[in-house]
């Protein structure tokens, strides 16, 4: 074998080793595939139940670098696959965009992860049932045990208070910071004339909370329409029920997951 051929074979071999290594690492080094799957499944679940439509997003804190987070490229939630999940830095800049479009409202996630070290996942939805509570004086409250996380209080954030007339979107870090400050230590915040954000200690918890916030809003409107006084969960009942719910969350998650997987296999 001539020197030249041996040299070319060596180059090809090194290149193959580099490619195999990149494949083994995956596009998101250090991120467990199960976490990526939770983001994908969570997006499909919320789309299936009409909590998310063509808009809205699910994210998770990046275990490889907890100042970073993971979310899909700009895409309707029902269409998200594992290949669409990207990493973002603490200010919401994509780590390796590779030409992919990113969500305008990624600053919601960036600023909440920065302000809340306990939060491991964030869902932003334009949940239809919730909108009336974002624009009226009726506070959203926990009407039964599944949305117990609402009993601690649900702040309403009005973008106009700090930023005047906008297109209503959280399109930069300043607006995201204002929203994160208004969320405080709560699980859910409503955004006036826009939607809501649910946070949690896991993707499953944030998805559960986004789903049951929508259900609670629907039921509360029905209870108010009955025209008599409504009895809500107290703060203490809410804290106790929320702790129980988080312990048994896999039961409902596995049911939802099976349902969306059956849908996609049809
Ligand atoms: Zn939005």
mmCIF file of C-alpha atoms and ligand atoms in Angstrom:
data_model
loop_
_atom_site.group_PDB
_atom_site.id
_atom_site.type_symbol
_atom_site.label_atom_id
_atom_site.label_comp_id
_atom_site.label_asym_id
_atom_site.label_seq_id
_atom_site.Cartn_x
_atom_site.Cartn_y
_atom_site.Cartn_z
ATOM 1 C CA UNK A 1 0.000 0.000 0.000
ATOM 2 C CA UNK A 2 1.500 3.346 -0.978
ATOM 3 C CA UNK A 3 2.010 6.062 1.599
ATOM 4 C CA UNK A 4 -0.707 8.135 -0.036
ATOM 5 C CA UNK A 5 -3.355 5.388 0.125
ATOM 6 C CA UNK A 6 -2.391 4.578 3.717
ATOM 7 C CA UNK A 7 -2.722 8.282 4.601
ATOM 8 C CA UNK A 8 -6.191 8.531 2.977
ATOM 9 C CA UNK A 9 -7.350 5.344 4.753
ATOM 10 C CA UNK A 10 -6.180 6.861 8.041
ATOM 11 C CA UNK A 11 -8.120 10.059 7.404
ATOM 12 C CA UNK A 12 -11.278 8.106 6.533
ATOM 13 C CA UNK A 13 -10.942 5.957 9.654
ATOM 14 C CA UNK A 14 -10.549 9.039 11.928
ATOM 15 C CA UNK A 15 -13.571 10.637 10.303
ATOM 16 C CA UNK A 16 -15.668 7.485 10.881
ATOM 17 C CA UNK A 17 -14.601 7.397 14.541
ATOM 18 C CA UNK A 18 -15.566 11.076 15.009
ATOM 19 C CA UNK A 19 -18.984 10.461 13.379
ATOM 20 C CA UNK A 20 -19.667 7.361 15.490
ATOM 21 C CA UNK A 21 -18.745 9.293 18.612
ATOM 22 C CA UNK A 22 -21.061 12.180 17.671
ATOM 23 C CA UNK A 23 -23.881 9.702 17.075
ATOM 24 C CA UNK A 24 -23.323 8.016 20.452
ATOM 25 C CA UNK A 25 -23.343 11.416 22.152
ATOM 26 C CA UNK A 26 -26.502 12.438 20.303
ATOM 27 C CA UNK A 27 -27.369 16.038 19.506
ATOM 28 C CA UNK A 28 -27.862 16.807 23.232
ATOM 29 C CA UNK A 29 -24.893 15.372 25.147
ATOM 30 C CA UNK A 30 -25.634 14.494 28.764
ATOM 31 C CA UNK A 31 -29.424 14.652 28.342
ATOM 32 C CA UNK A 32 -31.258 11.406 29.218
ATOM 33 C CA UNK A 33 -33.436 10.217 26.297
ATOM 34 C CA UNK A 34 -36.286 9.701 28.828
ATOM 35 C CA UNK A 35 -36.358 13.454 29.536
ATOM 36 C CA UNK A 36 -36.510 14.271 25.826
ATOM 37 C CA UNK A 37 -39.319 11.719 25.524
ATOM 38 C CA UNK A 38 -41.237 13.408 28.364
ATOM 39 C CA UNK A 39 -41.063 16.772 26.538
ATOM 40 C CA UNK A 40 -42.294 15.142 23.314
ATOM 41 C CA UNK A 41 -45.066 13.127 25.006
ATOM 42 C CA UNK A 42 -46.094 16.123 27.154
ATOM 43 C CA UNK A 43 -46.434 18.286 24.028
ATOM 44 C CA UNK A 44 -48.602 15.622 22.363
ATOM 45 C CA UNK A 45 -50.773 15.158 25.480
ATOM 46 C CA UNK A 46 -51.538 18.876 25.810
ATOM 47 C CA UNK A 47 -52.274 19.120 22.073
ATOM 48 C CA UNK A 48 -54.550 16.058 22.284
ATOM 49 C CA UNK A 49 -56.609 17.653 25.081
ATOM 50 C CA UNK A 50 -56.813 21.086 23.425
ATOM 51 C CA UNK A 51 -54.727 22.831 26.094
ATOM 52 C CA UNK A 52 -52.181 23.654 23.381
ATOM 53 C CA UNK A 53 -53.227 24.225 19.784
ATOM 54 C CA UNK A 54 -50.793 25.267 17.066
ATOM 55 C CA UNK A 55 -49.009 27.401 19.650
ATOM 56 C CA UNK A 56 -47.558 26.964 23.122
ATOM 57 C CA UNK A 57 -44.568 24.971 24.357
ATOM 58 C CA UNK A 58 -43.190 22.538 26.934
ATOM 59 C CA UNK A 59 -39.624 22.818 28.265
ATOM 60 C CA UNK A 60 -37.345 21.172 30.851
ATOM 61 C CA UNK A 61 -34.250 22.296 32.714
ATOM 62 C CA UNK A 62 -31.115 20.778 31.115
ATOM 63 C CA UNK A 63 -29.579 18.235 33.550
ATOM 64 C CA UNK A 64 -26.238 18.546 31.707
ATOM 65 C CA UNK A 65 -26.113 22.267 32.563
ATOM 66 C CA UNK A 66 -28.868 23.406 34.966
ATOM 67 C CA UNK A 67 -28.543 27.025 33.784
ATOM 68 C CA UNK A 68 -29.711 25.834 30.359
ATOM 69 C CA UNK A 69 -33.063 24.452 29.234
ATOM 70 C CA UNK A 70 -34.476 22.187 26.530
ATOM 71 C CA UNK A 71 -37.415 22.868 24.241
ATOM 72 C CA UNK A 72 -38.542 22.139 20.694
ATOM 73 C CA UNK A 73 -37.708 24.236 17.653
ATOM 74 C CA UNK A 74 -40.600 26.451 16.543
ATOM 75 C CA UNK A 75 -43.214 23.849 15.686
ATOM 76 C CA UNK A 76 -46.844 22.970 16.541
ATOM 77 C CA UNK A 77 -46.759 20.848 19.753
ATOM 78 C CA UNK A 78 -48.620 17.906 18.158
ATOM 79 C CA UNK A 79 -45.798 17.554 15.601
ATOM 80 C CA UNK A 80 -42.824 17.665 17.992
ATOM 81 C CA UNK A 81 -40.362 14.711 17.816
ATOM 82 C CA UNK A 82 -37.163 13.963 19.769
ATOM 83 C CA UNK A 83 -35.076 15.358 16.893
ATOM 84 C CA UNK A 84 -36.760 18.756 17.325
ATOM 85 C CA UNK A 85 -35.572 19.270 20.930
ATOM 86 C CA UNK A 86 -32.842 21.915 21.229
ATOM 87 C CA UNK A 87 -30.773 23.334 24.107
ATOM 88 C CA UNK A 88 -30.924 27.029 25.067
ATOM 89 C CA UNK A 89 -28.699 29.073 27.361
ATOM 90 C CA UNK A 90 -29.902 30.988 30.419
ATOM 91 C CA UNK A 91 -30.920 33.978 28.287
ATOM 92 C CA UNK A 92 -32.865 31.885 25.772
ATOM 93 C CA UNK A 93 -30.203 31.830 23.020
ATOM 94 C CA UNK A 94 -30.039 28.519 21.125
ATOM 95 C CA UNK A 95 -26.789 26.620 21.801
ATOM 96 C CA UNK A 96 -26.580 25.072 18.334
ATOM 97 C CA UNK A 97 -29.459 26.309 16.161
ATOM 98 C CA UNK A 98 -28.230 24.679 12.912
ATOM 99 C CA UNK A 99 -30.622 26.909 11.000
ATOM 100 C CA UNK A 100 -33.693 25.833 12.973
ATOM 101 C CA UNK A 101 -36.338 28.457 13.812
ATOM 102 C CA UNK A 102 -36.922 29.031 17.531
ATOM 103 C CA UNK A 103 -39.994 30.132 19.514
ATOM 104 C CA UNK A 104 -40.428 33.896 19.947
ATOM 105 C CA UNK A 105 -41.630 33.391 23.533
ATOM 106 C CA UNK A 106 -38.686 31.280 24.749
ATOM 107 C CA UNK A 107 -37.899 34.149 27.195
ATOM 108 C CA UNK A 108 -40.804 32.953 29.382
ATOM 109 C CA UNK A 109 -38.839 29.766 30.032
ATOM 110 C CA UNK A 110 -35.379 31.365 30.272
ATOM 111 C CA UNK A 111 -36.385 33.898 32.914
ATOM 112 C CA UNK A 112 -38.449 31.463 35.008
ATOM 113 C CA UNK A 113 -35.572 28.934 35.181
ATOM 114 C CA UNK A 114 -33.279 31.794 36.234
ATOM 115 C CA UNK A 115 -35.645 33.044 38.966
ATOM 116 C CA UNK A 116 -36.848 29.662 40.277
ATOM 117 C CA UNK A 117 -34.137 27.050 41.006
ATOM 118 C CA UNK A 118 -36.876 24.625 42.153
ATOM 119 C CA UNK A 119 -38.589 24.654 38.739
ATOM 120 C CA UNK A 120 -37.550 21.765 36.466
ATOM 121 C CA UNK A 121 -40.200 22.213 33.743
ATOM 122 C CA UNK A 122 -42.346 24.974 32.260
ATOM 123 C CA UNK A 123 -45.456 24.909 30.050
ATOM 124 C CA UNK A 124 -46.783 27.993 28.265
ATOM 125 C CA UNK A 125 -50.329 27.648 26.911
ATOM 126 C CA UNK A 126 -53.045 29.805 25.398
ATOM 127 C CA UNK A 127 -55.506 27.644 27.271
ATOM 128 C CA UNK A 128 -59.010 28.739 26.104
ATOM 129 C CA UNK A 129 -60.918 28.154 29.380
ATOM 130 C CA UNK A 130 -58.380 30.204 31.315
ATOM 131 C CA UNK A 131 -58.623 33.392 29.224
ATOM 132 C CA UNK A 132 -61.825 34.739 30.894
ATOM 133 C CA UNK A 133 -60.065 34.606 34.268
ATOM 134 C CA UNK A 134 -57.108 36.572 32.848
ATOM 135 C CA UNK A 135 -59.314 39.515 31.806
ATOM 136 C CA UNK A 136 -61.976 39.659 34.545
ATOM 137 C CA UNK A 137 -61.985 40.324 38.275
ATOM 138 C CA UNK A 138 -62.847 36.681 39.077
ATOM 139 C CA UNK A 139 -59.716 35.051 40.528
ATOM 140 C CA UNK A 140 -58.956 31.517 39.371
ATOM 141 C CA UNK A 141 -59.194 29.220 42.403
ATOM 142 C CA UNK A 142 -58.913 25.490 43.151
ATOM 143 C CA UNK A 143 -62.411 24.065 42.798
ATOM 144 C CA UNK A 144 -61.486 20.398 43.411
ATOM 145 C CA UNK A 145 -58.551 18.251 44.459
ATOM 146 C CA UNK A 146 -56.820 17.597 41.109
ATOM 147 C CA UNK A 147 -55.933 21.278 40.529
ATOM 148 C CA UNK A 148 -54.997 21.661 44.243
ATOM 149 C CA UNK A 149 -51.818 23.532 43.217
ATOM 150 C CA UNK A 150 -54.061 26.537 42.410
ATOM 151 C CA UNK A 151 -55.137 26.934 46.054
ATOM 152 C CA UNK A 152 -51.915 28.774 46.961
ATOM 153 C CA UNK A 153 -53.056 31.623 44.686
ATOM 154 C CA UNK A 154 -52.909 32.401 40.976
ATOM 155 C CA UNK A 155 -51.400 35.784 40.076
ATOM 156 C CA UNK A 156 -52.529 37.617 36.931
ATOM 157 C CA UNK A 157 -49.783 39.436 35.022
ATOM 158 C CA UNK A 158 -50.663 42.316 32.702
ATOM 159 C CA UNK A 159 -47.934 43.052 30.156
ATOM 160 C CA UNK A 160 -49.309 46.591 29.646
ATOM 161 C CA UNK A 161 -48.498 47.631 33.208
ATOM 162 C CA UNK A 162 -44.771 47.743 32.529
ATOM 163 C CA UNK A 163 -44.519 47.681 28.763
ATOM 164 C CA UNK A 164 -47.534 49.679 27.484
ATOM 165 C CA UNK A 165 -49.160 48.651 24.202
ATOM 166 C CA UNK A 166 -47.359 45.573 22.809
ATOM 167 C CA UNK A 167 -48.276 42.638 20.574
ATOM 168 C CA UNK A 168 -48.854 40.780 23.916
ATOM 169 C CA UNK A 169 -45.925 38.397 23.353
ATOM 170 C CA UNK A 170 -43.047 37.748 25.749
ATOM 171 C CA UNK A 171 -40.497 38.512 23.078
ATOM 172 C CA UNK A 172 -37.462 39.592 25.136
ATOM 173 C CA UNK A 173 -35.685 39.029 28.455
ATOM 174 C CA UNK A 174 -37.071 42.170 30.126
ATOM 175 C CA UNK A 175 -40.660 41.043 29.554
ATOM 176 C CA UNK A 176 -39.799 37.486 30.627
ATOM 177 C CA UNK A 177 -38.202 38.810 33.832
ATOM 178 C CA UNK A 178 -41.335 40.808 34.654
ATOM 179 C CA UNK A 179 -43.496 37.690 34.174
ATOM 180 C CA UNK A 180 -41.159 35.521 36.298
ATOM 181 C CA UNK A 181 -41.227 38.124 39.101
ATOM 182 C CA UNK A 182 -45.039 38.162 39.049
ATOM 183 C CA UNK A 183 -45.128 34.334 39.197
ATOM 184 C CA UNK A 184 -43.185 34.481 42.471
ATOM 185 C CA UNK A 185 -43.255 31.092 44.204
ATOM 186 C CA UNK A 186 -46.579 29.993 42.656
ATOM 187 C CA UNK A 187 -47.285 27.045 40.326
ATOM 188 C CA UNK A 188 -49.371 28.924 37.743
ATOM 189 C CA UNK A 189 -49.692 32.486 36.466
ATOM 190 C CA UNK A 190 -52.280 33.926 34.096
ATOM 191 C CA UNK A 191 -51.245 36.386 31.408
ATOM 192 C CA UNK A 192 -53.897 39.021 30.696
ATOM 193 C CA UNK A 193 -55.519 38.499 27.277
ATOM 194 C CA UNK A 194 -52.950 35.843 26.348
ATOM 195 C CA UNK A 195 -52.831 32.593 28.342
ATOM 196 C CA UNK A 196 -51.005 30.995 31.240
ATOM 197 C CA UNK A 197 -47.772 29.432 32.424
ATOM 198 C CA UNK A 198 -47.566 26.321 34.618
ATOM 199 C CA UNK A 199 -44.338 25.218 36.297
ATOM 200 C CA UNK A 200 -43.356 22.122 38.266
ATOM 201 C CA UNK A 201 -40.642 19.867 39.679
ATOM 202 C CA UNK A 202 -40.808 17.633 36.553
ATOM 203 C CA UNK A 203 -42.185 17.679 32.998
ATOM 204 C CA UNK A 204 -44.981 15.389 34.155
ATOM 205 C CA UNK A 205 -45.943 17.828 36.930
ATOM 206 C CA UNK A 206 -45.888 20.907 34.672
ATOM 207 C CA UNK A 207 -47.998 19.122 32.026
ATOM 208 C CA UNK A 208 -50.416 17.890 34.730
ATOM 209 C CA UNK A 209 -50.745 21.445 36.044
ATOM 210 C CA UNK A 210 -51.294 22.978 32.594
ATOM 211 C CA UNK A 211 -54.008 20.380 31.913
ATOM 212 C CA UNK A 212 -55.815 20.745 35.260
ATOM 213 C CA UNK A 213 -55.596 24.551 35.168
ATOM 214 C CA UNK A 214 -57.695 24.396 31.999
ATOM 215 C CA UNK A 215 -60.156 21.902 33.555
ATOM 216 C CA UNK A 216 -60.429 23.951 36.760
ATOM 217 C CA UNK A 217 -61.220 27.142 34.824
ATOM 218 C CA UNK A 218 -64.012 25.376 32.940
ATOM 219 C CA UNK A 219 -65.553 23.919 36.114
ATOM 220 C CA UNK A 220 -65.187 27.140 38.106
ATOM 221 C CA UNK A 221 -67.063 29.072 35.406
ATOM 222 C CA UNK A 222 -69.840 26.441 35.621
ATOM 223 C CA UNK A 223 -69.962 26.643 39.423
ATOM 224 C CA UNK A 224 -70.147 30.461 39.336
ATOM 225 C CA UNK A 225 -72.948 30.233 36.744
ATOM 226 C CA UNK A 226 -75.059 28.252 39.225
ATOM 227 C CA UNK A 227 -75.463 31.592 40.971
ATOM 228 C CA UNK A 228 -74.825 30.587 44.571
ATOM 229 C CA UNK A 229 -71.790 30.865 46.795
ATOM 230 C CA UNK A 230 -68.924 28.564 45.725
ATOM 231 C CA UNK A 231 -66.702 26.795 48.259
ATOM 232 C CA UNK A 232 -63.081 26.426 47.101
ATOM 233 C CA UNK A 233 -60.185 24.402 48.522
ATOM 234 C CA UNK A 234 -58.394 26.238 51.323
ATOM 235 C CA UNK A 235 -54.650 26.896 51.111
ATOM 236 C CA UNK A 236 -54.026 24.066 53.601
ATOM 237 C CA UNK A 237 -56.229 21.582 51.730
ATOM 238 C CA UNK A 238 -54.490 22.590 48.504
ATOM 239 C CA UNK A 239 -50.998 21.956 49.896
ATOM 240 C CA UNK A 240 -51.983 18.532 51.238
ATOM 241 C CA UNK A 241 -53.803 17.453 48.053
ATOM 242 C CA UNK A 242 -50.986 18.710 45.809
ATOM 243 C CA UNK A 243 -48.427 16.587 47.677
ATOM 244 C CA UNK A 244 -50.642 13.497 47.219
ATOM 245 C CA UNK A 245 -51.251 14.239 43.533
ATOM 246 C CA UNK A 246 -47.528 14.515 42.791
ATOM 247 C CA UNK A 247 -46.982 11.087 44.371
ATOM 248 C CA UNK A 248 -49.487 9.341 42.078
ATOM 249 C CA UNK A 249 -48.833 11.347 38.916
ATOM 250 C CA UNK A 250 -47.471 8.342 36.978
ATOM 251 C CA UNK A 251 -50.918 6.747 36.922
ATOM 252 C CA UNK A 252 -52.503 9.569 34.913
ATOM 253 C CA UNK A 253 -49.297 10.221 32.907
ATOM 254 C CA UNK A 254 -49.104 6.600 31.709
ATOM 255 C CA UNK A 255 -52.758 6.682 30.690
ATOM 256 C CA UNK A 256 -52.289 9.948 28.743
ATOM 257 C CA UNK A 257 -49.082 8.646 27.168
ATOM 258 C CA UNK A 258 -50.788 5.469 25.975
ATOM 259 C CA UNK A 259 -53.616 7.534 24.504
ATOM 260 C CA UNK A 260 -51.324 9.792 22.450
ATOM 261 C CA UNK A 261 -49.195 6.837 21.357
ATOM 262 C CA UNK A 262 -52.321 5.023 20.156
ATOM 263 C CA UNK A 263 -53.325 8.159 18.259
ATOM 264 C CA UNK A 264 -49.967 8.370 16.471
ATOM 265 C CA UNK A 265 -49.961 4.638 15.627
ATOM 266 C CA UNK A 266 -53.401 4.840 13.935
HETATM 267 ZN ZN1 LIG B 1 -47.995 32.915 24.143
#
